CSV table of C-alpha atoms in Angstrom, one decimal:
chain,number,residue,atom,x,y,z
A,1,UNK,CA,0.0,0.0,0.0
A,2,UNK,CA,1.4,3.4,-0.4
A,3,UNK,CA,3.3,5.1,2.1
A,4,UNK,CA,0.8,8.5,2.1
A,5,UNK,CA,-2.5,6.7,1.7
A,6,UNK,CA,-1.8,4.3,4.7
A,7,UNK,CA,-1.2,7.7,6.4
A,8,UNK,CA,-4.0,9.3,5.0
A,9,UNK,CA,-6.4,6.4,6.4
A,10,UNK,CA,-4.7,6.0,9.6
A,11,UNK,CA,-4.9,9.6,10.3
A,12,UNK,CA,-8.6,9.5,9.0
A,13,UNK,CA,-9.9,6.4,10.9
A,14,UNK,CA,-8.1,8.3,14.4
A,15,UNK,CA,-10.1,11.6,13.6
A,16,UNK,CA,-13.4,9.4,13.6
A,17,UNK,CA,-12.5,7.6,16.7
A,18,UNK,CA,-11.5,10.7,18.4
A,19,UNK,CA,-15.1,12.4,17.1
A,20,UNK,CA,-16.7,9.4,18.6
A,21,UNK,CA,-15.7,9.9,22.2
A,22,UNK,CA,-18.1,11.7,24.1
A,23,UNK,CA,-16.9,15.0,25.2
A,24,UNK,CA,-16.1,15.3,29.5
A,25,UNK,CA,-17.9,17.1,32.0
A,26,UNK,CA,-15.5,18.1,34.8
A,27,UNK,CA,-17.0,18.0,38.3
A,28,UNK,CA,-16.0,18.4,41.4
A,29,UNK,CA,-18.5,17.5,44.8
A,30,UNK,CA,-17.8,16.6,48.3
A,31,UNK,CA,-18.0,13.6,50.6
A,32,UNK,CA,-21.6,12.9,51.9
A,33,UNK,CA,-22.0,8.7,51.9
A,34,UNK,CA,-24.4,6.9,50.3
A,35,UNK,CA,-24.4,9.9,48.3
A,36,UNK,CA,-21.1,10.8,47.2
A,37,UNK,CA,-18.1,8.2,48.3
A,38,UNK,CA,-14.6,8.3,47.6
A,39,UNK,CA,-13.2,4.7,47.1
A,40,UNK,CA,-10.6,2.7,45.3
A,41,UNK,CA,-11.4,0.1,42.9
A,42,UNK,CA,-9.1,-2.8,41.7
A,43,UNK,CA,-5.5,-1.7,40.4
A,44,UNK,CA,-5.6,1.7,42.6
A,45,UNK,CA,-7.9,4.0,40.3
A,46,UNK,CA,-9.6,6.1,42.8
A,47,UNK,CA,-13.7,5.6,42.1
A,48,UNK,CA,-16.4,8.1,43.0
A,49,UNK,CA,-19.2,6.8,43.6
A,50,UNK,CA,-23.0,7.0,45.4
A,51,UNK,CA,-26.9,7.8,44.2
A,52,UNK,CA,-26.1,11.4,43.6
A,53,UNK,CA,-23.2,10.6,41.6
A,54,UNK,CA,-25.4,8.2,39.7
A,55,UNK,CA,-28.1,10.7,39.1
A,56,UNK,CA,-25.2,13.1,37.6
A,57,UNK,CA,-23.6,10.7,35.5
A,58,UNK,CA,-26.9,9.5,33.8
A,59,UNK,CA,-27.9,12.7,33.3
A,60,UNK,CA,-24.7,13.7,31.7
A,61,UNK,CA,-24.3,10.3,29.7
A,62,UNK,CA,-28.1,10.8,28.0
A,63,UNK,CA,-26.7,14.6,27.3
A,64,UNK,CA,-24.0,13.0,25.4
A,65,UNK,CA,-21.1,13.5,28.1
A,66,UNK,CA,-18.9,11.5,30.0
A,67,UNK,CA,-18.2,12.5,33.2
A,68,UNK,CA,-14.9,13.2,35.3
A,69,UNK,CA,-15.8,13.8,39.0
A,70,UNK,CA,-13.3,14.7,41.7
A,71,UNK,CA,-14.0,15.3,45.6
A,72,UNK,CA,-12.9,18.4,46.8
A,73,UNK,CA,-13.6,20.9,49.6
A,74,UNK,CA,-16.1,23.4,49.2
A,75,UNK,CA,-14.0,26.3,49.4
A,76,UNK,CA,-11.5,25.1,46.7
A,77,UNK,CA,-14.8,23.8,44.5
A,78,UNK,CA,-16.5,27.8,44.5
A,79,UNK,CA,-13.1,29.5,44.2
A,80,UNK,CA,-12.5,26.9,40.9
A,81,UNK,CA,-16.3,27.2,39.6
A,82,UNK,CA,-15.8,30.8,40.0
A,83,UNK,CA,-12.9,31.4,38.1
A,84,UNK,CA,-14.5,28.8,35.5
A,85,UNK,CA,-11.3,26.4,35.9
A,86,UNK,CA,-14.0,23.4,36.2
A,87,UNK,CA,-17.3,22.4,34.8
A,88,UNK,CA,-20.0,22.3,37.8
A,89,UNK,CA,-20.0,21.3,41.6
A,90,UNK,CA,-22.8,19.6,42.8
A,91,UNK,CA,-24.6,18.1,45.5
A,92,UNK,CA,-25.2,21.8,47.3
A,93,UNK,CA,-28.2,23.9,48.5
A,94,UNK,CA,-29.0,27.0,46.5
A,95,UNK,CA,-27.0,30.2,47.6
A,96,UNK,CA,-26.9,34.1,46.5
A,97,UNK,CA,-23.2,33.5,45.8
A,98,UNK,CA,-23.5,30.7,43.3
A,99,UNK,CA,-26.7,32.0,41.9
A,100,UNK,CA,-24.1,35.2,40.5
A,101,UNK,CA,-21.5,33.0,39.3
A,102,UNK,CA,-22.8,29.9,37.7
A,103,UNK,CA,-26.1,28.4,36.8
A,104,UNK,CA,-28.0,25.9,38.7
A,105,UNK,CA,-30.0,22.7,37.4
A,106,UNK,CA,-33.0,21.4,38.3
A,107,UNK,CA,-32.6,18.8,41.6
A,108,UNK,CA,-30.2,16.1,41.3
A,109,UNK,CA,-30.7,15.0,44.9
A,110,UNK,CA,-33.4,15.0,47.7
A,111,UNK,CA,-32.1,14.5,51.4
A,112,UNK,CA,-34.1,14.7,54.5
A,113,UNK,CA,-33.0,16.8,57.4
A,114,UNK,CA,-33.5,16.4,61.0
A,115,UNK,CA,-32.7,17.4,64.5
A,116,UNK,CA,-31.3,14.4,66.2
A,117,UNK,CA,-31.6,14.3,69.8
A,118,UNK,CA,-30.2,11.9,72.3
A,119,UNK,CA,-33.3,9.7,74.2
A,120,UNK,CA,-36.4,11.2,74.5
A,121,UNK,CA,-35.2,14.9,74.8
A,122,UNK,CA,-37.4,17.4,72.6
A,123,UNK,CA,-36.0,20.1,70.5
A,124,UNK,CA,-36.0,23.7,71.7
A,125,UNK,CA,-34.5,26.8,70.2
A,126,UNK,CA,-31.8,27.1,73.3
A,127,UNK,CA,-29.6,23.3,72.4
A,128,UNK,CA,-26.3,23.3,71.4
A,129,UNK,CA,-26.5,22.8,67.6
A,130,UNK,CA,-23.2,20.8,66.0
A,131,UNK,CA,-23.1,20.3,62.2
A,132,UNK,CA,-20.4,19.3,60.2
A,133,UNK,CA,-17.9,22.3,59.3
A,134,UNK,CA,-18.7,23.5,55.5
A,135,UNK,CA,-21.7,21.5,55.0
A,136,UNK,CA,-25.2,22.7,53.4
A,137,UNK,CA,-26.7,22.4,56.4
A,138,UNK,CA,-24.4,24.7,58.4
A,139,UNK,CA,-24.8,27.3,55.5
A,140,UNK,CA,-28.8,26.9,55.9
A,141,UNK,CA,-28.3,26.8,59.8
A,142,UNK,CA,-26.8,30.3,59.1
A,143,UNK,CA,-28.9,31.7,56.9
A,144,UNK,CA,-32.3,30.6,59.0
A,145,UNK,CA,-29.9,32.8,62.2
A,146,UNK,CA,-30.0,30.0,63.8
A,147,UNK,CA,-26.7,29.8,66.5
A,148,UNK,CA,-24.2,26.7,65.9
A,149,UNK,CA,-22.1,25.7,69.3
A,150,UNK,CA,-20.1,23.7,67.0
A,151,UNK,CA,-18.8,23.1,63.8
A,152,UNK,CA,-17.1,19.3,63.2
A,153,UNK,CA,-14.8,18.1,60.3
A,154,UNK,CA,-17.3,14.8,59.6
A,155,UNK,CA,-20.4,13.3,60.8
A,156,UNK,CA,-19.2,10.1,62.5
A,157,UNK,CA,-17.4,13.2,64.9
A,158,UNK,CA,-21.1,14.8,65.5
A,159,UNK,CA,-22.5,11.6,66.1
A,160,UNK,CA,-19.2,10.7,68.5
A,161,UNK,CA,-19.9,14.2,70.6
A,162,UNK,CA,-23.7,13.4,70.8
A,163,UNK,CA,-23.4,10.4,72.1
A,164,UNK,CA,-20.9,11.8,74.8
A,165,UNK,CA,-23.1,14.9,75.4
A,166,UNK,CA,-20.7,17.4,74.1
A,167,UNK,CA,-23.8,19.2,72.3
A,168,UNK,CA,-27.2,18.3,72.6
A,169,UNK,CA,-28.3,18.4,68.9
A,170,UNK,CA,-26.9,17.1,65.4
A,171,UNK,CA,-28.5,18.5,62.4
A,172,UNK,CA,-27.5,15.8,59.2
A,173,UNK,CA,-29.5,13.8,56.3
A,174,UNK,CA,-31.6,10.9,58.1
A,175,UNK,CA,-29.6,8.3,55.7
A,176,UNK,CA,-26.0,9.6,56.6
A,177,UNK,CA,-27.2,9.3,60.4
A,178,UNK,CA,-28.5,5.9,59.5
A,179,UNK,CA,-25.2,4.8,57.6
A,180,UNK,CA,-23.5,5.8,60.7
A,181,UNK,CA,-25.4,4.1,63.1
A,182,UNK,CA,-24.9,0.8,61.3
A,183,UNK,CA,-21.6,1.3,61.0
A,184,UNK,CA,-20.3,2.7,64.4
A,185,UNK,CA,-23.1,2.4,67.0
A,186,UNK,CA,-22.4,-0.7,68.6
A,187,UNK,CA,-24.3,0.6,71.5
A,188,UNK,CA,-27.4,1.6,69.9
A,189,UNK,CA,-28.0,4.9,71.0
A,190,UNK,CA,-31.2,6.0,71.1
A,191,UNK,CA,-32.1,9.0,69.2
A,192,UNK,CA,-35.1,11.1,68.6
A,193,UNK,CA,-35.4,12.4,65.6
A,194,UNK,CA,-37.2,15.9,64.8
A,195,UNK,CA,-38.2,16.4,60.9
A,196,UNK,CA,-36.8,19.6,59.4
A,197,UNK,CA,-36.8,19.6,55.7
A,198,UNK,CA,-36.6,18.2,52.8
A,199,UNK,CA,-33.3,20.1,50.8
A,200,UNK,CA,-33.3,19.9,47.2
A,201,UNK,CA,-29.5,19.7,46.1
A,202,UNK,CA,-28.3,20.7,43.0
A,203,UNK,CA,-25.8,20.6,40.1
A,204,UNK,CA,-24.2,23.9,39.5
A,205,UNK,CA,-22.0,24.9,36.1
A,206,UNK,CA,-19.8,27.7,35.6
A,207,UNK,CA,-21.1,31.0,33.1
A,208,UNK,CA,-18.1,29.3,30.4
A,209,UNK,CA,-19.8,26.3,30.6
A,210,UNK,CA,-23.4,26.7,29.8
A,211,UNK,CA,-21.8,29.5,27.1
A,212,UNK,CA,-20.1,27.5,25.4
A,213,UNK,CA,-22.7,24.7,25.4
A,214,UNK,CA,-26.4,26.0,25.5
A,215,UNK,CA,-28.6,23.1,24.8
A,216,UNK,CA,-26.6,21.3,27.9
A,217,UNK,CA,-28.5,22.2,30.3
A,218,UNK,CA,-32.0,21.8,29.2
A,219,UNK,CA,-31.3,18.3,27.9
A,220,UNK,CA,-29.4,17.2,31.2
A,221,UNK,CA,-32.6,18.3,33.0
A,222,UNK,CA,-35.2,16.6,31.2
A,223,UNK,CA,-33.5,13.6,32.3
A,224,UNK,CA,-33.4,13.8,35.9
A,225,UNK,CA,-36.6,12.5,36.9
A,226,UNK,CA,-35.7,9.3,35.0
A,227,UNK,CA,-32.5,9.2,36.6
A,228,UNK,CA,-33.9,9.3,40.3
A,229,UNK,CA,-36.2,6.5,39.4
A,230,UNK,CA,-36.0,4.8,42.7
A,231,UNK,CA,-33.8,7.0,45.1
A,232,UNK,CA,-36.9,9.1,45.6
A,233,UNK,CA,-39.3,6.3,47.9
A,234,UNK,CA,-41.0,7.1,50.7
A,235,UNK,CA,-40.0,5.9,53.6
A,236,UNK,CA,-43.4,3.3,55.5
A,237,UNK,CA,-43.7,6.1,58.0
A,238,UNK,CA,-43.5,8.5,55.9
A,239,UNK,CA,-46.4,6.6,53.6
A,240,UNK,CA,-48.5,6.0,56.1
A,241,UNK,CA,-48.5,9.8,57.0
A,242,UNK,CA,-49.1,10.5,53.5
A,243,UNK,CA,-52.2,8.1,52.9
A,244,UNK,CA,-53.8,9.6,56.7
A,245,UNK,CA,-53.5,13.3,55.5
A,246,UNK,CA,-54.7,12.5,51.6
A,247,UNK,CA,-57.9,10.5,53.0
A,248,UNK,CA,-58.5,13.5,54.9
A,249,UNK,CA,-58.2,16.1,52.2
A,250,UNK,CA,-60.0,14.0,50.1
A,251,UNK,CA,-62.9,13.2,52.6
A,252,UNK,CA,-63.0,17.1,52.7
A,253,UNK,CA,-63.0,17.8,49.2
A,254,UNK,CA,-65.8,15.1,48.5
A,255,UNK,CA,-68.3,16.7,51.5
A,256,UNK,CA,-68.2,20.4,49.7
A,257,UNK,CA,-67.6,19.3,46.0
A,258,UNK,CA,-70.0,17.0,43.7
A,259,UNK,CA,-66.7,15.5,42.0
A,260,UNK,CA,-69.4,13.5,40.1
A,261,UNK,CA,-71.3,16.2,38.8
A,262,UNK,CA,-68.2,17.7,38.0
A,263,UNK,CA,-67.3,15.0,35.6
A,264,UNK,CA,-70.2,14.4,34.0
A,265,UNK,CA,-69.7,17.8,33.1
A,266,UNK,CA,-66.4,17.9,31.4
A,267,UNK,CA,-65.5,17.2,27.8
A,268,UNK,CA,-65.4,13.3,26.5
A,269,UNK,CA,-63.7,12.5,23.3
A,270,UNK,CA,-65.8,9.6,21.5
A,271,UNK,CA,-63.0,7.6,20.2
A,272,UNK,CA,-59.1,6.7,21.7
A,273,UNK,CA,-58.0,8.3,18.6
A,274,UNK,CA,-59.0,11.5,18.9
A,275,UNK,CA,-57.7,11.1,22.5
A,276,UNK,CA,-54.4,10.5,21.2
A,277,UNK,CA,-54.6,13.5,18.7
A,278,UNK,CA,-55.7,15.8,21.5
A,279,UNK,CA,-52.6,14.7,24.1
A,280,UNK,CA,-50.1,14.9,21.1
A,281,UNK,CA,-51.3,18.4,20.5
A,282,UNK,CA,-51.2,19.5,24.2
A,283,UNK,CA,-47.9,17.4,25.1
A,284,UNK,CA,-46.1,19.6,22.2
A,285,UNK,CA,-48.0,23.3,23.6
A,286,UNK,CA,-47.9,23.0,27.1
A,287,UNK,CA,-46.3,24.4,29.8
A,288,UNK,CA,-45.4,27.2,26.3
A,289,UNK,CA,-49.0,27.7,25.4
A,290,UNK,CA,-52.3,26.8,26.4
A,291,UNK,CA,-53.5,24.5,24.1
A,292,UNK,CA,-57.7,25.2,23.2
A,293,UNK,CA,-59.2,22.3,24.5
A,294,UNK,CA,-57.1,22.9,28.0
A,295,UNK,CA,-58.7,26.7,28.0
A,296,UNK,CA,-61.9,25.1,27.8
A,297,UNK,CA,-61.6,22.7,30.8
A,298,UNK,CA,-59.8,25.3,33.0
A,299,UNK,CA,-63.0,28.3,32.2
A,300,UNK,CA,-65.2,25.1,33.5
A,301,UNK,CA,-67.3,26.3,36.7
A,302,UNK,CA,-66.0,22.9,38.3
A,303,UNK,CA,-62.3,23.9,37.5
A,304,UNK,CA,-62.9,27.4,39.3
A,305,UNK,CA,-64.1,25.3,42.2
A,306,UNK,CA,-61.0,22.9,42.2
A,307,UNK,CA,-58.8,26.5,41.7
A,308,UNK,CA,-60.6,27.8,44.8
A,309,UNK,CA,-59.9,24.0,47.2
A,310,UNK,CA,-56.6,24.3,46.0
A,311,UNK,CA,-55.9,27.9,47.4
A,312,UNK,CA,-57.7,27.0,50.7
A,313,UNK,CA,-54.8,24.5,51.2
A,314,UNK,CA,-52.0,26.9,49.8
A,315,UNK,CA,-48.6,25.8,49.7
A,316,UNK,CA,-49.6,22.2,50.5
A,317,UNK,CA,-51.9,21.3,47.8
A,318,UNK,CA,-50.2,22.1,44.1
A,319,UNK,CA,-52.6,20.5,42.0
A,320,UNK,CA,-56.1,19.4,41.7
A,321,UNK,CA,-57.3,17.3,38.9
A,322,UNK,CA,-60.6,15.1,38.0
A,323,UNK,CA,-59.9,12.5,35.6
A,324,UNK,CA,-62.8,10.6,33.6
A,325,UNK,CA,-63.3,6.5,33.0
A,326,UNK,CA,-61.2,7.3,29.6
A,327,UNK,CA,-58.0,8.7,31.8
A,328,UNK,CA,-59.0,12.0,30.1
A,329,UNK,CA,-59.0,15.5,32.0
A,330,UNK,CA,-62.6,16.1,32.8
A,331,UNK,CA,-61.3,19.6,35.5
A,332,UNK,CA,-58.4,20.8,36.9
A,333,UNK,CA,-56.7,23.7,38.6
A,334,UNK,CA,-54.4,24.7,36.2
A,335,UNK,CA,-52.3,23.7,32.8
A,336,UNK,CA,-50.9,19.7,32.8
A,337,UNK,CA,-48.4,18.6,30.9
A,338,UNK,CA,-50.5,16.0,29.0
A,339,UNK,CA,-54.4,15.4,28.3
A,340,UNK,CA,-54.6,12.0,28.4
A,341,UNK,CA,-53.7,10.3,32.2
A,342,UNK,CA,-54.8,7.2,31.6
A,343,UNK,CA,-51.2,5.8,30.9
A,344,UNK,CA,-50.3,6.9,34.4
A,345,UNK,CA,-50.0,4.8,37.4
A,346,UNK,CA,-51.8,7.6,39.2
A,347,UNK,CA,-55.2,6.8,37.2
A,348,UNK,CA,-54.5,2.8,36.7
A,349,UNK,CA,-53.8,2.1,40.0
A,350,UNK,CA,-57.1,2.9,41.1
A,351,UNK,CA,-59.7,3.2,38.0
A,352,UNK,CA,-60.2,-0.9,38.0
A,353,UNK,CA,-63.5,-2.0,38.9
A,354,UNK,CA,-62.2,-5.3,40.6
A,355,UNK,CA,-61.4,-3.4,43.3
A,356,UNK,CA,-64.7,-1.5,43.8
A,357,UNK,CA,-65.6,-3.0,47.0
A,358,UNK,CA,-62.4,-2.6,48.6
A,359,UNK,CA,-61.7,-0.5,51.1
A,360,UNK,CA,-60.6,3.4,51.1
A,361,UNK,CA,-57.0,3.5,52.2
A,362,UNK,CA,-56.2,-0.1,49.6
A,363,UNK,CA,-58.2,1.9,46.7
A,364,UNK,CA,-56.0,4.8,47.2
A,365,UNK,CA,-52.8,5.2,45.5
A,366,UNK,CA,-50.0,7.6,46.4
A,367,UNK,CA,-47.2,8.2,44.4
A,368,UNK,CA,-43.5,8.4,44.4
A,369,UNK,CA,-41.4,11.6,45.1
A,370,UNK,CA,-41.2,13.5,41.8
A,371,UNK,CA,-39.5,16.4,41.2
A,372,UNK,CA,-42.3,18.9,39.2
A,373,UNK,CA,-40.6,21.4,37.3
A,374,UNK,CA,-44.0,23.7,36.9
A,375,UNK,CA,-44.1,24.0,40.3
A,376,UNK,CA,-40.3,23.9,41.2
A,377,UNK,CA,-41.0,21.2,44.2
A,378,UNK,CA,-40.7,18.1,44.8
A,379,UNK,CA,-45.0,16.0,45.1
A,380,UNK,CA,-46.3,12.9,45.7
A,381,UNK,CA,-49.9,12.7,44.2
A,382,UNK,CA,-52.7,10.7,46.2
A,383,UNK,CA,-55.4,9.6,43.6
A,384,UNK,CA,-58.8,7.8,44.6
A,385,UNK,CA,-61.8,6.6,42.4
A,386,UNK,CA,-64.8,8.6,42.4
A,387,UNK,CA,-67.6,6.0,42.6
A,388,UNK,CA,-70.8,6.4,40.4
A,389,UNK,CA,-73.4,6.1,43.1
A,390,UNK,CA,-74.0,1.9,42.5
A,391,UNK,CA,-71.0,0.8,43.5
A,392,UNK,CA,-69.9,-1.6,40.2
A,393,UNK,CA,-67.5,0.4,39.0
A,394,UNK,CA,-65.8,3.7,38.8
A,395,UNK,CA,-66.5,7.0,37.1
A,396,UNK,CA,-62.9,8.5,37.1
A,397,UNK,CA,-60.3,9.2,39.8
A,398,UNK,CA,-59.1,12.5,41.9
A,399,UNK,CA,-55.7,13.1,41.4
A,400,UNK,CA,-54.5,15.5,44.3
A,401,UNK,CA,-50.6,16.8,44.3
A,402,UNK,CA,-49.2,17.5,47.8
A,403,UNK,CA,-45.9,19.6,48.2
A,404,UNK,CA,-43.7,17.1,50.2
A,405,UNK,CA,-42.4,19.0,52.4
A,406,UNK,CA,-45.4,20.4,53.5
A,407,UNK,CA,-47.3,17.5,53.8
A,408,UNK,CA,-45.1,16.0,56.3
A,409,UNK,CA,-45.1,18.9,58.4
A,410,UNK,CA,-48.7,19.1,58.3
A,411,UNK,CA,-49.3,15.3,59.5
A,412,UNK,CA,-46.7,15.9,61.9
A,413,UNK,CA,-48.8,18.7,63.7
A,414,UNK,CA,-52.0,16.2,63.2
C-alpha cells in the first residue's frame, strides 16, 4: 500500500475515533456517603461513587457527556467554579453566591434533614447545635440565624460528641445518620429524631460552561426525573402519614364538592384516537402555550371550584385534577403537561373496577417523590376513584398533588 494513503487512512480512521468519544464534563463534589463516596477500585484508580453521583452521570451520559468527577472541599470547588477552571460542583443547597456566578439545574438529589436528639429529649431553640464544618446544612443553619455551638470536620465526629453529650443536637441527612449508626453504634444509642426539611440539592455549572454549550442544560434536565427513578421512595412512615392526610383532604373535598357532577360535566372525546390526537397536541404546547381544549376545561365552573380547594390548602396542595373513565382530564386547577392520564400509574392504580368493593385506604394510591418542574418542588400525588353512586365500578379518579415538604409537616402537627 502506499506510504501516504496508509497515512492518509490511519490519520482518518483516528479523527473518527477521536469524534466518537463523548466530550467530559469536569466536576467536582464533596464527601456525603451513600451519596457521594470516595473509594478505590481494583488496580488503585480512585472511584467516585453514590446515588447522587449516579443521578449526575446518567444525566450527563443521555446529554452526550462523560463525566470526570473529583472530591474536593467546598471552598476550593466555588473558588475553581468561579474562576470557570472546572465544569460544575454539585450536590449543594441554592446560595446568592452561586446563583451570580454559575447556573444551577434542576434537583439532582433529595435528602431529609433532621434534629437528632439523644433519648427522649425534645427540640428547643436554646440546644447546642453541632453540624459538620462546611456543609449545606451549616450554611442553611446560618442563613435561617439559627446559632451553631459547634462546627465538626465529619459526621461520625457529630454523632461521637452526641453520644458523649458534648452538644445536645446534630443536624444531618436521616440516611448519613443511618449509615453511621450501622456502622459505628455498637451501643445503639437511642435517638429522637425531629423532621426539618426536605433540601433539594443541586448541580451547579460555571457562566463558560453553559456558554459555550447551550442546549446542555436543558437536555441534562429533562433527564433527571428518569435518573432518580428509585432513590426518591418514601419511607413506611412517611407513607402511612401521607395516605392519613390525603384521605383526609379527600374526605374534605368530597363533603363540599359534587366530584361526580363535576365530571359528568367535562369534555369526552368519543374515540381513543382522537384522545391520542388531543394529548399529542397538548404534550407539544404546554407548559409554552395553552393549548384550546385545555382553556376550555380550566374556564369550566368545576375547574374554578377545584382552583378555589386548592388555594384553601395553599402551599400544600399544588394540584387538583378530575380524571374521567377514559384517563382524560374532565377539571383541573391549572395547565398539565398532558391530556390523556390514563397511561399513568396515578389513574391505573385505582380506576379498576375489581377493586370497587375494597376499602378506602387499599383503593388509594399515592405516588413516588417527583421532582415537578412547573411548580419547582418536589410531590407525591394521592389519587382515589370517584364511585358512580352503585357501587360496580368507577366514574374517574381525583388526582391530588401534595408539596412534600409540607405535607409531612402538616401530618406531623395532626
Amino acid at each position: 500500500m502506499n506510504f501516504q494513503l496508509a497515512v492518509g487512512l490511519t490519520a482518518i480512521m483516528t479523527s473518527a475515533v477521536c469524534q466518537a468519544q463523548p466530550p467530559t464534563l469536569n466536576l467536582y463534589t464533596f464527601d456525603s456517603a451513600p451519596y457521594q463516596m470516595a473509594g478505590t477500585e481494583k488496580g488503585g484508580t480512585d472511584q467516585i461513587s453514590g446515588e447522587t453521583v449516579d443521578t449526575v452521570v446518567c444525566a450527563a451520559n443521555r446529554a452526550g457527556w462523560s463525566t470526570r468527577i473529583r472530591i474536593t472541599p467546598q471552598n476550593r470547588a466555588i473558588h475553581s467554579l468561579e474562576r470557570n477552571m472546572i465544569d460544575g460542583y454539585f450536590a449543594i443547597d441554592p446560595s446568592t453566591e452561586l446563583d451570580n456566578i454559575a447556573q444551577r439545574s434542576d434537583p439532582v438529589a433529595l435528602e431529609k434533614w433532621y434534629f437528632f436528639t439523644r433519648g427522649d429529649k425534645s427540640f428547643t431553640d436554646d440546644l447546642r447545635i453541632g453540624v459538620v464544618d462546611g456543609s449545606n446544612e451549616e450554611a442553611w443553619l446560618e442563613a435561617k440565624g439559627f446559632t451553631i455551638f459547634l462546627s465538626v470536620s465529619s459526621p461520625s465526629q457529630l454523632l461521637a460528641l452526641l453520644k458523649r453529650g458534648r452538644i445536645d443536637t446534630a443536624l444531618m441527612d436521616e440516611r448519613v445518620m443511618n449509615r453511621l449508626r450501622y456502622k459505628n453504634d455498637s451501643e445503639g444509642t437511642q435517638l429522637n429524631a425531629h423532621f426539618v426539611r426536605y433540601a433539594p440539592l443541586y448541580l451547579y455549572l460555571s457562566e463558560a460552561f453553559v456558554s459555550d454549550h447551550p442546549d446542555f442544560l436543558g437536555t441534562f434536565n429533562r433527564t433527571l426525573n428518569s435518573c432518580m427513578a428509585g432513590q426518591l421512595a418514601l419511607s413506611d412512615e412517611e407513607e402511612r402519614r401521607i395516605t392519613v392526610l390525603s384521605s383526609r383532604l379527600l374526605e374534605e373535598m368530597n363533603s363540599v364538592l359534587d366530584v361526580r357532577q363535576i365530571i359528568d360535566a367535562g369534555p369526552r372525546q368519543e374515540s381513543f384516537t382522537d384522545v391520542m390526537t388531543i394529548d399529542s397536541q397538548w404534550q407539544a404546547l404546554s407548559p409554552f402555550a395553552t393549548p384550546d381544549l385545555a382553556a376550555i376545561i380550566l374556564a369550566l365552573p368545576g375547574s374554578a371550584a377545584l382552583q378555589a380547594w386548592q388555594r384553601s390548602h395553599q402551599g400544600l396542595v399544588t394540584e387538583v385534577m378530575l380524571v374521567n373513565d377514559m384517563g382524560t382530564l374532565a377539571a383541573m386547577s391549572q395547565l398539565t403537561s398532558d391530556y390523556w392520564q390514563g397511561d399513568e400509574p396515578k389513574f391505573q392504580r385505582v380506576i379498576d373496577s375489581h377493586v370497587a368493593d375494597a376499602g378506602a385506604d387499599q383503593r388509594l394510591y399515592i405516588s413516588p417523590i417527583r421532582y415537578d418542574t412547573s411548580a419547582a418542588r418536589f410531590q407525591v400525588t394521592a389519587s382515589a376513584p370517584v364511585s358512580p353512586g352503585n357501587g360496580k365500578s368507577t366514574s374517574g379518579v381525583i388526582v391530588i398533588g401534595l408539596s412534600i415538604e409540607e405535607a409531612l409537616s402538616d401530618a406531623e402537627r395532626h
